[in-house]
Coordinates of C-alpha atoms in Angstrom, one line a residue:
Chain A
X1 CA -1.4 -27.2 12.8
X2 CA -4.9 -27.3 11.9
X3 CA -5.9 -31.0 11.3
X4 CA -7.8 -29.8 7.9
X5 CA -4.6 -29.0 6.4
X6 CA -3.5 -32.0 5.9
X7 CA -6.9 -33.3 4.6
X8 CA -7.1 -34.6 0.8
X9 CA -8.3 -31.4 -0.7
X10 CA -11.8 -32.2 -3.1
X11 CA -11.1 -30.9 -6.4
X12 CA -14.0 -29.7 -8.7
X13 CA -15.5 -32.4 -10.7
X14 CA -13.6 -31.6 -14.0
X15 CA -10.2 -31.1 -12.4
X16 CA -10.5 -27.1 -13.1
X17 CA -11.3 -25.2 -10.3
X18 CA -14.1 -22.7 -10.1
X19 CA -10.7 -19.8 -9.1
X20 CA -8.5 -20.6 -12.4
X21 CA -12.1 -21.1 -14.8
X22 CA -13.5 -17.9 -13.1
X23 CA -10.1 -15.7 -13.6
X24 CA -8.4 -17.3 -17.0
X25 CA -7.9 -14.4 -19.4
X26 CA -8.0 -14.7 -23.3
X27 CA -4.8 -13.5 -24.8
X28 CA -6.5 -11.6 -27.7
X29 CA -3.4 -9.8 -28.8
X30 CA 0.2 -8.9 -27.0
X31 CA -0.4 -7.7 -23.6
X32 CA -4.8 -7.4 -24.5
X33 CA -6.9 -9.8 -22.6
X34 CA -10.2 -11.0 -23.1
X35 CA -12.3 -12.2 -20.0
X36 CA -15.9 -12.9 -19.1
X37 CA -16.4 -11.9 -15.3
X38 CA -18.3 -14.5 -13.6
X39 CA -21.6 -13.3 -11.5
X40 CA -20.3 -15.9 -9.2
X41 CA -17.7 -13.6 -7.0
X42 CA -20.5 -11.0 -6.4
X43 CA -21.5 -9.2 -3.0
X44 CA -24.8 -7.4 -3.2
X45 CA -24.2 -7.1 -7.1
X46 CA -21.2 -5.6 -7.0
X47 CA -17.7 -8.1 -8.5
X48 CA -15.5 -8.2 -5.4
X49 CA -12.2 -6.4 -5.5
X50 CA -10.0 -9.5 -5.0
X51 CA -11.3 -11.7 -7.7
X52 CA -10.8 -8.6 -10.1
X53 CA -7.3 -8.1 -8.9
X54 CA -6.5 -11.5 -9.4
X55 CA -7.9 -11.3 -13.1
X56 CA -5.1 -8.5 -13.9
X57 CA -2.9 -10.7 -11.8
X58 CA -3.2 -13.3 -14.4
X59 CA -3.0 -10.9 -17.3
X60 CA 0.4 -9.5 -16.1
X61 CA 1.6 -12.7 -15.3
X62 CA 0.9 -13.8 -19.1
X63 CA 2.5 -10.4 -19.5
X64 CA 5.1 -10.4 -17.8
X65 CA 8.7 -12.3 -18.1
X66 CA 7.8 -13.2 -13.6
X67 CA 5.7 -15.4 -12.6
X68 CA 4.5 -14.3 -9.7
X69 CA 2.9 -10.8 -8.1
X70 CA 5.4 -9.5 -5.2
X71 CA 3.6 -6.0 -4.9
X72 CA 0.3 -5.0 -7.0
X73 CA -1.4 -1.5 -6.3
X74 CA -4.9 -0.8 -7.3
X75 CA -7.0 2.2 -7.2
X76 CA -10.8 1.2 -8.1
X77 CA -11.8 3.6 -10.3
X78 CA -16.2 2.4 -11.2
X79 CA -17.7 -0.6 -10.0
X80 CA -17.3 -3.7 -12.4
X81 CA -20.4 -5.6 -13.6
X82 CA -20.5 -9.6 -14.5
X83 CA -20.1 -9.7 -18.2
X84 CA -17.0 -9.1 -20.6
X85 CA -14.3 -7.1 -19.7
X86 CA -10.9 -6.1 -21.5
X87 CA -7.7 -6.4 -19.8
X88 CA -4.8 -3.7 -21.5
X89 CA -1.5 -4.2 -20.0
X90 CA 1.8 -2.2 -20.1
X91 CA 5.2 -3.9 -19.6
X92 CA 6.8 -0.8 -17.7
X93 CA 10.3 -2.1 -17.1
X94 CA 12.0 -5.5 -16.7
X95 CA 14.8 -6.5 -14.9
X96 CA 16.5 -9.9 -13.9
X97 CA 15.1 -9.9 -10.3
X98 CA 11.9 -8.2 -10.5
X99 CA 9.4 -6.7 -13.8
X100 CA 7.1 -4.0 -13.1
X101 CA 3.9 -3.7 -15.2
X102 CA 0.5 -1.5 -15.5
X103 CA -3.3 -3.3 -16.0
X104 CA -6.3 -1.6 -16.9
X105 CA -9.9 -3.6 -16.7
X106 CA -12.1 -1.6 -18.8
X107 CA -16.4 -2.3 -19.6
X108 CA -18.7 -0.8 -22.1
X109 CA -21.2 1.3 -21.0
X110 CA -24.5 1.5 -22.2
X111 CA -23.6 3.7 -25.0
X112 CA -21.2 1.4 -26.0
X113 CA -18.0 3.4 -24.6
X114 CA -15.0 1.7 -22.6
X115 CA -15.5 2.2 -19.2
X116 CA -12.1 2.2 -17.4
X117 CA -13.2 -0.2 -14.0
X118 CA -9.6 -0.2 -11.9
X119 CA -6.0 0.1 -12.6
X120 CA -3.2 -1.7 -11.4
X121 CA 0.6 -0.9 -10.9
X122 CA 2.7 -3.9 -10.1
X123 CA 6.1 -5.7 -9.8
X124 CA 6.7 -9.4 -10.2
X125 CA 9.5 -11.7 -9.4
X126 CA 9.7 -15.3 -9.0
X127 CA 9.0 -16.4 -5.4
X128 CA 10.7 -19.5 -5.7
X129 CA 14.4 -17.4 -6.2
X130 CA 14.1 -16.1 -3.1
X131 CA 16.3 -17.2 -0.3
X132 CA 14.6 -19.0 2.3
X133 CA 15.7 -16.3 5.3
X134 CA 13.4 -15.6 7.6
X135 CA 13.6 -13.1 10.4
X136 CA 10.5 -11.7 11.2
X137 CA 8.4 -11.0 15.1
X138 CA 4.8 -11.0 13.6
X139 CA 3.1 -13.7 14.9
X140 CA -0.3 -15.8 13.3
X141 CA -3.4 -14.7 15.1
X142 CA -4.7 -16.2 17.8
X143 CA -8.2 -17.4 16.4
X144 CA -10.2 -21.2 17.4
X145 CA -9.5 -24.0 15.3
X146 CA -11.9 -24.4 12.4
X147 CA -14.5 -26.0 13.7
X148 CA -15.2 -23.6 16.0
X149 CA -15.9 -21.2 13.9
X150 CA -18.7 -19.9 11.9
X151 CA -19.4 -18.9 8.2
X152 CA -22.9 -18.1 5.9
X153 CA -24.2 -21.4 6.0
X154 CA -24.1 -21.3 10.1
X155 CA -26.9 -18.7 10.6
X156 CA -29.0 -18.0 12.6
X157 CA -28.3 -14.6 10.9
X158 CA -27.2 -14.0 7.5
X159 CA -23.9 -12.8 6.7
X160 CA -24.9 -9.4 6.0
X161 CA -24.3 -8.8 2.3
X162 CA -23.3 -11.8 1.0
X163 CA -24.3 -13.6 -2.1
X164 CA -22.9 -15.3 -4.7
X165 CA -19.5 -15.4 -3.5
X166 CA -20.2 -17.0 -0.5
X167 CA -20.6 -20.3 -2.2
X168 CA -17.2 -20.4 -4.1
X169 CA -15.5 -19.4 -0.8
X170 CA -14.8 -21.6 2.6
X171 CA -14.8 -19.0 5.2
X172 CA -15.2 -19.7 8.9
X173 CA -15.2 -16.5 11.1
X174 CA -13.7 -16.0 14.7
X175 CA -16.7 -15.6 16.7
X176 CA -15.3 -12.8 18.8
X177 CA -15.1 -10.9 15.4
X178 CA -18.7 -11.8 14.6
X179 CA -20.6 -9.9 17.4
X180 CA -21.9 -7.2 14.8
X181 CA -24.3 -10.5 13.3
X182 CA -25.6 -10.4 16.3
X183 CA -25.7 -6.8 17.1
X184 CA -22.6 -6.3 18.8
X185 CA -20.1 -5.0 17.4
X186 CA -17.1 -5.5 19.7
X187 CA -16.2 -2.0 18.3
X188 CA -12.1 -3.3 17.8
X189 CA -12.1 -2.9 14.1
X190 CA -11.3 -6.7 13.9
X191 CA -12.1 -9.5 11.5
X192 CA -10.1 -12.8 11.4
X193 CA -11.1 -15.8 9.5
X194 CA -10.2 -19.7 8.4
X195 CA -10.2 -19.2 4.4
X196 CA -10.0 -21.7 1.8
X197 CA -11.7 -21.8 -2.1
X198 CA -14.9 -24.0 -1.6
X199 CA -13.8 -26.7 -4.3
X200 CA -10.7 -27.8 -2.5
X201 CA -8.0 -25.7 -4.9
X202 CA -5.3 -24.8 -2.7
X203 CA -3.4 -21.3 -2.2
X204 CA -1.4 -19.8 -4.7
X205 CA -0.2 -16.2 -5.2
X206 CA -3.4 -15.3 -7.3
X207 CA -5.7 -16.7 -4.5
X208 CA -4.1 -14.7 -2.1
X209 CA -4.9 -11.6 -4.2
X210 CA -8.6 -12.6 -3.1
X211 CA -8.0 -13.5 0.1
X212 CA -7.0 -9.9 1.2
X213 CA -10.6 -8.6 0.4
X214 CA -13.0 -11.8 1.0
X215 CA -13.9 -11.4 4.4
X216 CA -16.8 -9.5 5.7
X217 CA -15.5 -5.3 6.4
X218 CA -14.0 -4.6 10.0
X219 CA -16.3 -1.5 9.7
X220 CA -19.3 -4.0 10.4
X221 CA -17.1 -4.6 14.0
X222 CA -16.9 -1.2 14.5
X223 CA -20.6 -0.6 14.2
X224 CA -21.0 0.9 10.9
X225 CA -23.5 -0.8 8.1
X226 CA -23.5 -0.2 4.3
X227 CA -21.4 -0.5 1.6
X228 CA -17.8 0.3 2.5
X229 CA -16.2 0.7 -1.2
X230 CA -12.1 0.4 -1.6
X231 CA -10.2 3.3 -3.0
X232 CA -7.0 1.4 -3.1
X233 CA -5.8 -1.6 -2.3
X234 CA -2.0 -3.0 -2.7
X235 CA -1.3 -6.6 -1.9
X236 CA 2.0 -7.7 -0.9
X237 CA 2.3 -11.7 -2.2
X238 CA 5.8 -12.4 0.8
X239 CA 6.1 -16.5 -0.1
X240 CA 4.4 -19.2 -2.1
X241 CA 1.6 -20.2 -0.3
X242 CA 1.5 -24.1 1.3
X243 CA -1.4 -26.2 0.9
X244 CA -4.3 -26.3 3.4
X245 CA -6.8 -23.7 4.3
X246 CA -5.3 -20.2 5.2
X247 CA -6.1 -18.0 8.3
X248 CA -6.9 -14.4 7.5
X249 CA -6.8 -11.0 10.1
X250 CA -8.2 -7.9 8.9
X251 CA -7.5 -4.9 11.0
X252 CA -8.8 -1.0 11.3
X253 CA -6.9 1.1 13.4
X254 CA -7.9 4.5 12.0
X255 CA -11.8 5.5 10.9
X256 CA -11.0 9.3 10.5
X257 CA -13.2 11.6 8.6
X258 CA -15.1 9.6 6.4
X259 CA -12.2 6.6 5.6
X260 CA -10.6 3.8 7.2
X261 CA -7.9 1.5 6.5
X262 CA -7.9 -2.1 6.2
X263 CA -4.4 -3.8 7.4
X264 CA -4.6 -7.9 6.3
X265 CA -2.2 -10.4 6.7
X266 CA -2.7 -14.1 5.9
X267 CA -0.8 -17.1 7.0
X268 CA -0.5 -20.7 5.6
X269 CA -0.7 -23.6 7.0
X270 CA 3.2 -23.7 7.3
X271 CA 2.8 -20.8 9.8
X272 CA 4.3 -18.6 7.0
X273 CA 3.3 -15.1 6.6
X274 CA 2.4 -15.1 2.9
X275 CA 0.9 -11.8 2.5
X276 CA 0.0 -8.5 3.5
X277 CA -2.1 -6.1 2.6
X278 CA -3.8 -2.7 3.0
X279 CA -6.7 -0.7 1.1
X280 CA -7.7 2.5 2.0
X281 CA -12.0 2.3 2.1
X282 CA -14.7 4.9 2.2
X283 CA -17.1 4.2 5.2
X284 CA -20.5 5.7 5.6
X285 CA -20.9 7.0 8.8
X286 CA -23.8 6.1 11.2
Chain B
X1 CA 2.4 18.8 23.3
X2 CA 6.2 19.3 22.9
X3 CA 7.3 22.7 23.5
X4 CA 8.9 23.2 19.9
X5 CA 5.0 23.1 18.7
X6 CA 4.0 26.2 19.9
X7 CA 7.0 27.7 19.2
X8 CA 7.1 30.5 16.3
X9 CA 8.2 28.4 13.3
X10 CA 12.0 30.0 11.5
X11 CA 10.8 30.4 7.6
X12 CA 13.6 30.7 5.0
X13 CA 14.9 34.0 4.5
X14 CA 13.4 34.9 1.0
X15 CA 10.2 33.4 2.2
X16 CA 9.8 30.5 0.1
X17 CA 10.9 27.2 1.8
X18 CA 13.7 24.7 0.5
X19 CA 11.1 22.2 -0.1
X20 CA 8.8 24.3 -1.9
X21 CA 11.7 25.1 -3.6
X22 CA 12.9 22.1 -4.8
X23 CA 9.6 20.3 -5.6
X24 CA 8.3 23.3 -8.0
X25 CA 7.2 22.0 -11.1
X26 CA 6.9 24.0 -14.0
X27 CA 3.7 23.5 -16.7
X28 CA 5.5 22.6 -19.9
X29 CA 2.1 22.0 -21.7
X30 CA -1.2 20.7 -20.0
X31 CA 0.0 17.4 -18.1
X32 CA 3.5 17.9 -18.7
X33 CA 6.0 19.3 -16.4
X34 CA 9.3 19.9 -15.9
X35 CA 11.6 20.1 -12.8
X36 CA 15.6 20.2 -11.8
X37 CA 15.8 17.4 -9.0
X38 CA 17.6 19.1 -6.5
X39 CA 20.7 17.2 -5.3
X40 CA 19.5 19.1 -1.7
X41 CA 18.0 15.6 -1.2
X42 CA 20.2 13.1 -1.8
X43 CA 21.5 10.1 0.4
X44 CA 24.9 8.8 -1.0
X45 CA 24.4 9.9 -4.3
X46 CA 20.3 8.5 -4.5
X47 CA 17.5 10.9 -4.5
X48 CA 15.6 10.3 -2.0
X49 CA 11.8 8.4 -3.1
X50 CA 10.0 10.6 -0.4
X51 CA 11.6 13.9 -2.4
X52 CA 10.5 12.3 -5.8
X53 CA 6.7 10.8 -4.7
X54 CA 6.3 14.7 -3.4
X55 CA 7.3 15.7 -6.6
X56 CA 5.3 13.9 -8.4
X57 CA 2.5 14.7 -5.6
X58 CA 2.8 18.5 -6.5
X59 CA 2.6 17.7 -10.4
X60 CA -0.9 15.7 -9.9
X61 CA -2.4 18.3 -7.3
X62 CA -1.8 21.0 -10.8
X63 CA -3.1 18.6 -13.7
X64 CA -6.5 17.1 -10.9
X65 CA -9.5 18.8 -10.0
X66 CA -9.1 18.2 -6.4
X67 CA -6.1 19.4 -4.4
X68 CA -4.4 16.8 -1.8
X69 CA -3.3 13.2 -2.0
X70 CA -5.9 11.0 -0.2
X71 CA -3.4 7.5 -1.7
X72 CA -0.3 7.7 -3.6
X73 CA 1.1 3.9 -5.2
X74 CA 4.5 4.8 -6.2
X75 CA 6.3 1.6 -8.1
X76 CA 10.2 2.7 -8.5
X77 CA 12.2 1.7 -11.8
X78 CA 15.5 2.8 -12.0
X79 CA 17.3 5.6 -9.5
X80 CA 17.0 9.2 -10.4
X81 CA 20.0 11.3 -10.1
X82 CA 19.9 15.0 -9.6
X83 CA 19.3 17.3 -12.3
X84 CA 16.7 17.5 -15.2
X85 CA 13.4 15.5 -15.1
X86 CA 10.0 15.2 -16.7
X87 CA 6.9 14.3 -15.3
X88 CA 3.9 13.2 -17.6
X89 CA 0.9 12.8 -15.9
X90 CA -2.7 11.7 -17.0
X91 CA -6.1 12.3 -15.5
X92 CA -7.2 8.2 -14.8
X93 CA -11.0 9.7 -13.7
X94 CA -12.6 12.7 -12.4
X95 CA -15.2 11.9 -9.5
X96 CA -16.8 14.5 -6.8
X97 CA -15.3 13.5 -4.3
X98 CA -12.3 11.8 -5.4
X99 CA -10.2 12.0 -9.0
X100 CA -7.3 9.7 -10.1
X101 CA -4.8 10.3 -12.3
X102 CA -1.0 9.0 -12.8
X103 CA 2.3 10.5 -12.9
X104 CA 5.9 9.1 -14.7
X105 CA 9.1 10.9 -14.1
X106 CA 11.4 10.5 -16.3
X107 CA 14.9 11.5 -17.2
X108 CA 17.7 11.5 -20.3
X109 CA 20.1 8.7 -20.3
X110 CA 24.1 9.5 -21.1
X111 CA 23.0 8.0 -25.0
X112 CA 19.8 10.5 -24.7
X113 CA 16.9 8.5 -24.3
X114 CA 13.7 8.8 -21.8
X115 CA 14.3 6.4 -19.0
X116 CA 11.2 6.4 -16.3
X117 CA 12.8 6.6 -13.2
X118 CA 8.7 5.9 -10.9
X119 CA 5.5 5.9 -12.5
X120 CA 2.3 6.7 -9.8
X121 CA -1.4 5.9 -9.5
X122 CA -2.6 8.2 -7.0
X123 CA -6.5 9.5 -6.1
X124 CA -6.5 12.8 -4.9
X125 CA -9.0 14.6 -3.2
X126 CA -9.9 17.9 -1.0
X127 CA -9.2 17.3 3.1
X128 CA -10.8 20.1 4.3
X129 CA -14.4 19.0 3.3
X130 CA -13.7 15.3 5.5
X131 CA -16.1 15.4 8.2
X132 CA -14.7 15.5 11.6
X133 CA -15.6 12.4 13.3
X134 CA -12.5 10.3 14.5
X135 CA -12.8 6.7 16.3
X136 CA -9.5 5.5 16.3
X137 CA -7.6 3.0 18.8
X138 CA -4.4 4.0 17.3
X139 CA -2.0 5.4 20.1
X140 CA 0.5 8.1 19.0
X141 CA 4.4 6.2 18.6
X142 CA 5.9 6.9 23.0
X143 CA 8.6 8.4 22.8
X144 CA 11.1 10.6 24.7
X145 CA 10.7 14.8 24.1
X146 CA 12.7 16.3 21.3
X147 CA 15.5 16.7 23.3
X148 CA 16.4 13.7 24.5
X149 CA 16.6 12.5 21.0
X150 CA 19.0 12.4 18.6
X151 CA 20.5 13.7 15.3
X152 CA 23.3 13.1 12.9
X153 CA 24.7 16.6 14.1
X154 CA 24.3 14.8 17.9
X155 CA 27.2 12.0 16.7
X156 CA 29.7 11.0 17.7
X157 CA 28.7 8.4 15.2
X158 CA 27.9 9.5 12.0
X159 CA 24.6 8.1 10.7
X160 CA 25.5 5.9 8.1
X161 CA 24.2 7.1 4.6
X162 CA 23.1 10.6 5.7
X163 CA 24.3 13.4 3.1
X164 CA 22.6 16.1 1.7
X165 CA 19.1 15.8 2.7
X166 CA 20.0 15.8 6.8
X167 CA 21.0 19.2 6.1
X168 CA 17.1 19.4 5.1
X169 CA 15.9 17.8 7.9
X170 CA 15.1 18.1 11.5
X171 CA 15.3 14.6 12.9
X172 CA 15.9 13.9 16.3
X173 CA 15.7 9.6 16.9
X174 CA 14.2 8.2 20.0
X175 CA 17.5 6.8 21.4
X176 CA 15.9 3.1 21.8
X177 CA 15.7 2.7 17.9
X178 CA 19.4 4.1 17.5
X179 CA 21.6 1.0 18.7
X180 CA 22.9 0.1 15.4
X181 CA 24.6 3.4 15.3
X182 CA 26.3 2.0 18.1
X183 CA 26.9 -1.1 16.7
X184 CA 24.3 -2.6 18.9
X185 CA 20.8 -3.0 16.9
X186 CA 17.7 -4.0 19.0
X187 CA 16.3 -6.6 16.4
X188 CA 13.1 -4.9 16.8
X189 CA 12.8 -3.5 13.4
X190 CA 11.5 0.2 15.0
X191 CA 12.7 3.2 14.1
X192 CA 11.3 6.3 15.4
X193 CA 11.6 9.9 15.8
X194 CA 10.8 13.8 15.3
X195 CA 10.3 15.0 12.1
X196 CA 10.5 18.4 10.5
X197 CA 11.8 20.5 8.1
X198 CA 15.2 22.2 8.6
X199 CA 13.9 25.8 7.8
X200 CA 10.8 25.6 9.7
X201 CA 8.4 24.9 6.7
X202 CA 5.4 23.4 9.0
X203 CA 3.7 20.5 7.3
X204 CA 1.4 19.4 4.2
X205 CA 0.0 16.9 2.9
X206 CA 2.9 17.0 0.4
X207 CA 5.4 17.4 3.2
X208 CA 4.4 14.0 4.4
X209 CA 5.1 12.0 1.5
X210 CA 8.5 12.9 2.3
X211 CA 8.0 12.4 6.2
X212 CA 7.6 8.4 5.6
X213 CA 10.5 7.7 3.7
X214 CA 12.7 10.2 5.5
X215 CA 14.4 7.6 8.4
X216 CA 16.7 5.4 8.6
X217 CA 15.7 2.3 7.6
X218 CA 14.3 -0.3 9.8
X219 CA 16.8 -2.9 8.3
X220 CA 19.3 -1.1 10.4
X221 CA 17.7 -1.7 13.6
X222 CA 17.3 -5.6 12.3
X223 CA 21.1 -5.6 12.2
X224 CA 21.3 -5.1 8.4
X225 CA 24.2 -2.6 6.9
X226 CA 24.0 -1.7 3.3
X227 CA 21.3 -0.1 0.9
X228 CA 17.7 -0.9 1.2
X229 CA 16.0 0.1 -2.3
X230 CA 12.1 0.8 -2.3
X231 CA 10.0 -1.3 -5.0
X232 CA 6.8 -0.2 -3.8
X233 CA 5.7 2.7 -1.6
X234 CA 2.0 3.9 -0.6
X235 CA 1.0 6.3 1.5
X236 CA -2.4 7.3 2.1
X237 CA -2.8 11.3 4.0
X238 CA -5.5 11.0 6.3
X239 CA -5.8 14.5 7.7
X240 CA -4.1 18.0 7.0
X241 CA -1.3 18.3 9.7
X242 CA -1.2 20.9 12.7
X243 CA 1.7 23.0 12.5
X244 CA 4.7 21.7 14.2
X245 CA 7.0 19.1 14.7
X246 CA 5.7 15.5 13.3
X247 CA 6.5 12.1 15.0
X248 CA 7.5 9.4 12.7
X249 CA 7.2 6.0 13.3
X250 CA 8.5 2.9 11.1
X251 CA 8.2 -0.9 12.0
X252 CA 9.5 -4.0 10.4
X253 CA 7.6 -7.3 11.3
X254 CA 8.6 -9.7 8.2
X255 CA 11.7 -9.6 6.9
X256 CA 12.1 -12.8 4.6
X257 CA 13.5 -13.8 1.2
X258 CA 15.3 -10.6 1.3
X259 CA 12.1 -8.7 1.5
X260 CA 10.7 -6.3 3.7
X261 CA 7.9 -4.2 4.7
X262 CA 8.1 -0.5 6.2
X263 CA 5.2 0.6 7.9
X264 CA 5.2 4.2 8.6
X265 CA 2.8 6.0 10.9
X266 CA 2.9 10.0 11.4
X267 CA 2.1 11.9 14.0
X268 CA 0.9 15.8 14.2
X269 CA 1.7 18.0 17.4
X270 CA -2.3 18.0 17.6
X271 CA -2.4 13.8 18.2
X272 CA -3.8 13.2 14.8
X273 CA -2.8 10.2 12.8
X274 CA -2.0 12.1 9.5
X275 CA -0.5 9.7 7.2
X276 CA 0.1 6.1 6.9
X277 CA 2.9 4.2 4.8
X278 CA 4.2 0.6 3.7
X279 CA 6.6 0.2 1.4
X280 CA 8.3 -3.2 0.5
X281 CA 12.2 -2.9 0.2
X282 CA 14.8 -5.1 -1.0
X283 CA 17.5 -5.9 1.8
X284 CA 20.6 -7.2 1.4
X285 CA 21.0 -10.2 3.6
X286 CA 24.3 -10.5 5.6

């Protein structure tokens, strides 16, 4: 057990965390959500992926007649800019274990037309229903305790491409998946990390919608640069996470004619495995 | 490279193959098309969701500019029963390399009304204009040679829940992932085998949406009896597949809360990872 799990988590100053200011949605109407996207979850300019899954997260959950996300699918259809956004969801079916609902994020364009941004198909339950059963063989990774890892603020080199986000986020990278900083790539396809929100806010199922695309690409660690956009991504929320900061793995078996996939799973501080994930991504080629 | 590969493949006798067959879908009106689910492909009574997501699959290659399934997200509803069906699709964008669209299918309850049985996001593109480079550490599934593996035509135990779509089928199990039919499951959560269509039909991208959610399920091997519906099923088609026998492979790491996931990998006689699955499934516990 890490020993920073059970630290007193620091909460932001006015007890709202930068997470639930950053993703609250305005119901405007039944099922249409207002939202200002916060420049503050930005990589090179571009709104990361998770944080905008977790804003239609929160729309469908307002939604919704479940709680909580069990499986959300998203294909990423333009990239989002900081700036308001409309939410439109669809209540597709509900049922008394699990509700399944659509979720469209759309932007003006300069001309003033609704931009569709990405779309979202997803089934909630309540993750507190479920039966406490465990069976499973996967295993947390193997990855140094905290401290012995490295994030942004470590240098010597910058985290390539990251900005804004970097500051709302507590991320401490495995070393041996932080040769490409360096210029060496180990060439594995890995990336494994301590995550956490940088305010203190613990884990929920909406953080863990970010969590799954927060780290840096495992195409870096196989020696490929640039922008490495996500087609689709589908998140699997497994149990509620526990407090404490949560240990991400990111893995690429399969960079095959121009895409790869991206295979996470993160694990509380419980030792639970709380969620897995897998996007399909475009990768430049070197 | 199994000797069945090279072999001359048997097509059906009036040339067009069952499964072309049964997943024809005719144009009612742009976006619109109608199809008789074939009860060729059933499994005690249920239409099989690999059937229905090829389906679907077929409708979206007609009403999107680009021709094969790069992702499919397919969230199911309610069980489809053979007979009549609709599918409504809608073009989501149109990109140059990539377009997205969704697909519904729906069918006429006993009172009359539309019941949606699936709905699917799914970006499509064109696999033959991928470039060639591969770096992969994935390792095709070991397992014995054809015939030293098993099929419900092999018994003497029956496979439990295998009607009308082994008939379909050419599946031979690796003999390792076939205890439960024994009454003796490993606890691995593996399930493996050769995959292929019963007339000879050699693969397709559409063929593999089928290929992933054609096995028994893992659950078995966990020790689990009893139906294991799908909620959530993606499959992403990374190459076009070489002719010949495919090898399927399906893993369980987490089952909890009476969830779990499926992870399907499939093989082509050439060594090329074609597709790759998850689905989350409910089990019942025992």
């Amino acid at each position: 057990m890490p020993e920073a799990a059970s630290a007193q988590p620091t909460r932001a100053i006015d007890g709202v965390s930068e997470f639930d200011r950053d993703t609250a949605v305005t119901r405007r109407e039944p099922g249409v959500y207002d939202i200002d996207l916060s420049a503050g979850w930005t990589i090179i300019n571009a709104v990361n992926g998770g944080y905008l899954l977790a804003v239609l997260g929160r729309a469908l959950a307002d939604a919704l007649p479940h709680p909580d996300p069990f499986t959300v699918s998203a294909h990423y259809l333009t990239a989002s800019q900081p700036g308001p956004a409309v939410v439109r969801t669809e209540t597709v079916r509900t049922g008394r274990t699990l509700s399944t609902g659509q979720a469209s994020l759309f932007q003006l364009d300069e001309q003033g037309q609704e931009v569709e941004r990405l779309r979202v198909l997803a089934s909630y339950g309540d993750l507190d229903s479920l039966p406490e059963d465990v069976r499973t063989t996967a295993k947390p990774p193997a990855m140094p305790p905290m401290e012995q890892c490295f994030g942004p603020e470590d240098g010597p080199a910058p985290v390539d491409g990251s900005t804004a986000i970097t500051e709302r986020l507590m991320l401490k990278l495995d070393p041996s998946t932080l040769g490409w900083a360096l210029g060496q790539p180990s060439g594995k396809g890995e990336m494994r990390g301590w995550f956490g929100l940088a305010d203190g806010r613990d884990p929920d199922p909406f953080s863990l919608l970010l969590a799954v695309d927060a780290l840096p690409p495992t195409a870096f660690d196989l020696g490929l640069s640039g922008w490495v956009p996500t087609v689709e991504l589908t998140v699997h929320v497994r149990c509620r996470p526990a407090p404490g900061p949560l240990r991400v793995s990111i893995t690429t078996r399969n960079l095959a004619g121009g895409f790869l996939e991206e295979d996470a799973e993160v694990w509380d501080s419980d030792d639970r495995l709380v969620a897995q994930s897998r996007q399909l991504a475009r990768a430049r080629l070197a």
